[in-house]
XYZ file of C-alpha atoms in Angstrom:
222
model
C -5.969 -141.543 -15.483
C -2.541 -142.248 -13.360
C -1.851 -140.404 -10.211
C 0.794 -137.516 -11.657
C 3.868 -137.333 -9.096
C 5.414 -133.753 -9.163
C 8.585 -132.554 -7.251
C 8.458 -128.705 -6.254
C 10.588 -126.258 -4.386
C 9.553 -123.512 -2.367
C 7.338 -123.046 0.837
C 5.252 -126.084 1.135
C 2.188 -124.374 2.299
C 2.017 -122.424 -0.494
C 1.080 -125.281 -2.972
C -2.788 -125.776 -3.161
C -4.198 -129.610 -2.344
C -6.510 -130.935 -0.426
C -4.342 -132.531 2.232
C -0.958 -131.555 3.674
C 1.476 -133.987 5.140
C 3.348 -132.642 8.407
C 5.784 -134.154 10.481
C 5.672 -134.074 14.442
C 7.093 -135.238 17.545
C 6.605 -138.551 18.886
C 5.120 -136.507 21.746
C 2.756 -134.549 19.657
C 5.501 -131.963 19.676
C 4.901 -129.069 16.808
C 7.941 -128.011 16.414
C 8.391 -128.019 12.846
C 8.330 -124.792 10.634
C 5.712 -125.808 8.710
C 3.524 -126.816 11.862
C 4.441 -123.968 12.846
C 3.570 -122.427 10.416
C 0.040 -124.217 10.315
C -0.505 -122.883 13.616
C -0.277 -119.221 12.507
C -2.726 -120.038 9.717
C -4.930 -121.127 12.458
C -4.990 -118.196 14.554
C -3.186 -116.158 17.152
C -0.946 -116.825 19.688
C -0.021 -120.521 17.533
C -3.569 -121.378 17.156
C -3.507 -122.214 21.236
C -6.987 -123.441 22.557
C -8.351 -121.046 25.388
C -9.350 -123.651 27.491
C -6.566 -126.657 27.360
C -3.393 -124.189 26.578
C -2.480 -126.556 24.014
C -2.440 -125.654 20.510
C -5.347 -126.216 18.215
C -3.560 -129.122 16.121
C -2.380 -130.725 19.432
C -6.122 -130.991 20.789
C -7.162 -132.296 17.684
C -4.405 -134.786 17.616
C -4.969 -135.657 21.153
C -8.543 -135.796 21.005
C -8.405 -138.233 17.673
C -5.801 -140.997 19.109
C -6.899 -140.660 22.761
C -3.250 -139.920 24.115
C -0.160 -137.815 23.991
C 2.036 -139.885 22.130
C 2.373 -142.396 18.592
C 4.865 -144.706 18.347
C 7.107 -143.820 15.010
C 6.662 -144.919 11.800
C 2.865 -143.584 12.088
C 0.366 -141.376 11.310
C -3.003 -139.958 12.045
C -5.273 -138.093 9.814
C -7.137 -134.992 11.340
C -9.546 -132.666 9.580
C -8.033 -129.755 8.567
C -10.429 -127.436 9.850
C -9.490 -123.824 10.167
C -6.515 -124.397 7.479
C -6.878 -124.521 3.383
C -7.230 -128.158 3.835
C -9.265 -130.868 4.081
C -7.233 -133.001 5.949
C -3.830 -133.176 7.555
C -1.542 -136.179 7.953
C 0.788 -135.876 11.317
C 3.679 -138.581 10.716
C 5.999 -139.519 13.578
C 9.291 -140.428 12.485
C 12.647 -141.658 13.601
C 16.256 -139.255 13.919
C 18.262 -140.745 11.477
C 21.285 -141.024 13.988
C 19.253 -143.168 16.250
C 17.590 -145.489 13.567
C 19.905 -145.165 10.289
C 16.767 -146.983 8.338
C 14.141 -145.000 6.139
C 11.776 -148.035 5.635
C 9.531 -146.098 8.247
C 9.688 -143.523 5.819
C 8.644 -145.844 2.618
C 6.069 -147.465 4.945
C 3.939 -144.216 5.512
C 4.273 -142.745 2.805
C 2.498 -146.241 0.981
C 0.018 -145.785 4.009
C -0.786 -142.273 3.464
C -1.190 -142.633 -0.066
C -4.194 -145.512 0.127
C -5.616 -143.705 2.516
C -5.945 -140.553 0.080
C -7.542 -142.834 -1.689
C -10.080 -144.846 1.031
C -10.619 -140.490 2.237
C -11.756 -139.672 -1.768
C -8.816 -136.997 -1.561
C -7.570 -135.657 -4.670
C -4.675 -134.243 -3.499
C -2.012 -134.041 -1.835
C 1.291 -132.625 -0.851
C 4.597 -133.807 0.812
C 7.716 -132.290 2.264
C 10.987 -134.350 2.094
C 10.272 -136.600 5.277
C 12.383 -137.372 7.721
C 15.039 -134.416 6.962
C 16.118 -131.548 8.621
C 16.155 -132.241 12.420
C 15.099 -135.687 11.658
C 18.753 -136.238 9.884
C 17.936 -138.591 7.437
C 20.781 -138.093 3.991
C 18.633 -136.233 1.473
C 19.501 -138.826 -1.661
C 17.854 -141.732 1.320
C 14.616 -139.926 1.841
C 13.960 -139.452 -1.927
C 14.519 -143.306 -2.684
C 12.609 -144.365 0.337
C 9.731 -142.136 -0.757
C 9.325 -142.672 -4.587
C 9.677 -146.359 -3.253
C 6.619 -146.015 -1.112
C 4.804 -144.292 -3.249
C 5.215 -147.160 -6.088
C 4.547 -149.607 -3.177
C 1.025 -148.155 -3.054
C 0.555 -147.608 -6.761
C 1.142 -151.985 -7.072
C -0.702 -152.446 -3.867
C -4.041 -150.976 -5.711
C -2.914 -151.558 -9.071
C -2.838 -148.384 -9.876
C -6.405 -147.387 -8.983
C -6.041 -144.367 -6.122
C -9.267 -143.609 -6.056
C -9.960 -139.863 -7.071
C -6.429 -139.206 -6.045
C -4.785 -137.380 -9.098
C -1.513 -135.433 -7.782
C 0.546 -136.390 -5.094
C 3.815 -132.935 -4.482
C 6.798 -133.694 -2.987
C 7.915 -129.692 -2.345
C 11.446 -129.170 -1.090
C 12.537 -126.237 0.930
C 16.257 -126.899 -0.045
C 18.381 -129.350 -1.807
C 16.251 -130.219 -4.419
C 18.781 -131.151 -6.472
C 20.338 -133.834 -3.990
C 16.833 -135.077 -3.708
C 16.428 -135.678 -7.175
C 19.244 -137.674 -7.215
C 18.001 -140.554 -5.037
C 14.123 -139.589 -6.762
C 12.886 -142.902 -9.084
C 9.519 -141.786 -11.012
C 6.762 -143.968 -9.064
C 4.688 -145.227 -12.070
C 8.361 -146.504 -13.747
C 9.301 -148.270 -10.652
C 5.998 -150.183 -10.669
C 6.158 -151.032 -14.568
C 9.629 -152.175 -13.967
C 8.294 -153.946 -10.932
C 5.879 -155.668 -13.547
C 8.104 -156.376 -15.876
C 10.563 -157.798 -14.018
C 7.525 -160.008 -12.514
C 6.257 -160.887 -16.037
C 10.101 -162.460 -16.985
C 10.451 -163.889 -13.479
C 6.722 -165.951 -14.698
C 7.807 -166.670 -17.883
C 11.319 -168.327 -16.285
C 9.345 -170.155 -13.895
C 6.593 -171.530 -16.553
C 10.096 -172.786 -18.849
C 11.617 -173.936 -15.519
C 8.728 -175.709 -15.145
C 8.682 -177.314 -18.107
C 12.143 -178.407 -18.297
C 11.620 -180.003 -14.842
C 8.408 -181.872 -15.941
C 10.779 -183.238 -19.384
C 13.642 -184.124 -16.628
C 11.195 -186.167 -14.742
C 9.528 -187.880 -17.513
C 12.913 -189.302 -18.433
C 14.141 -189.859 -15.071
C 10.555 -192.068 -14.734
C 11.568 -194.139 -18.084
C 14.802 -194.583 -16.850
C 14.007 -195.905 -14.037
C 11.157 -198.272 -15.536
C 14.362 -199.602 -17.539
């Protein structure tokens, strides 16, 4: 059974799986609404931690990469204790303005996606990455993701693990999103395809070249 790919709209937190993707600050910073929005879920006062002031997610965070910062175009995965989930994925991404790429983009959301996978997850659900504050053009985020997505689907040829449903959910502008949006398991038969005529062009190729030679040898013994 393929992993299904769904686009939603609507408050991300409201869709049920068993890992959430959030994006934060390449200090840690929860900013976001939905980590934000997390918090709350957590507990009073934004979830903060009676003894370190910071809030819950931030002492996880801090406690699981031994530090107060990532470098972007990463993640870490916590536990999701005290939330619905099982696990959350903090991503630390670039402003758009500042680094008018989205391969960091593609490149976790591959990552995140074998790691569902290497975790046993069986779920799990996305906002548009890399929007909103972040800047990146709506149409740019929904190529680079389907692309990373597919990027994981041929890296494990196709076997995820128990991973079954993978949500994009958009707040906003789902229509602009679904413009730049490929389907994941097309791009990778496509992919395949294209691979399959690129062997059989190279096997004729081949040939020809091996005729070419054999002729160029008797000409030569002439």
């Amino acid at each position: 059974e393929m992993v299904k790919f769904d686009l939603q709209k609507g408050d991300m937190l409201n869709f049920d799986a068993e890992a959430v993707v959030i994006s934060i600050g390449q200090k840690l910073e929860l900013e976001g609404a939905v980590s934000k929005k997390l918090c709350k879920m957590i507990g009073e006062n934004m979830g903060k931690d009676a003894k370190t002031g910071k809030t819950y997610l931030k002492s996880v965070l801090v406690q699981e990469i031994g530090g107060e910062s990532m470098t972007l175009g990463s993640f870490v995965m916590t536990s999701g204790d005290k939330t619905k989930y099982k696990n959350i994925f903090h991503v630390v991404l670039p402003n758009y303005n500042s680094y008018p790429k989205t391969t960091k983009i593609k490149g976790v959301c591959k990552a995140i996606l074998l790691s569902c996978a290497e975790s046993g997850l069986k779920s799990v659900v996305f906002p548009a990455l890399g929007t909103g504050v972040l800047n990146t053009p709506i149409d740019k985020c929904a190529n680079a993701m389907s692309t990373g997505f597919a990027e994981a689907l041929l890296a494990s040829d196709g076997q995820l693990g128990k991973l079954k449903q993978v949500t994009v959910v958009l707040f906003d502008k789902d229509k602009e999103f679904a413009k730049g949006w490929m389907d994941p398991e097309k791009i990778v038969t496509e992919s395949e395809t294209a691979q399959e005529a690129k062997d059989n062009d190279d096997g004729q190729l081949g040939k020809g070249k091996s005729k070419k030679n054999d002729s160029s040898d008797e000409s030569e013994e002439d």
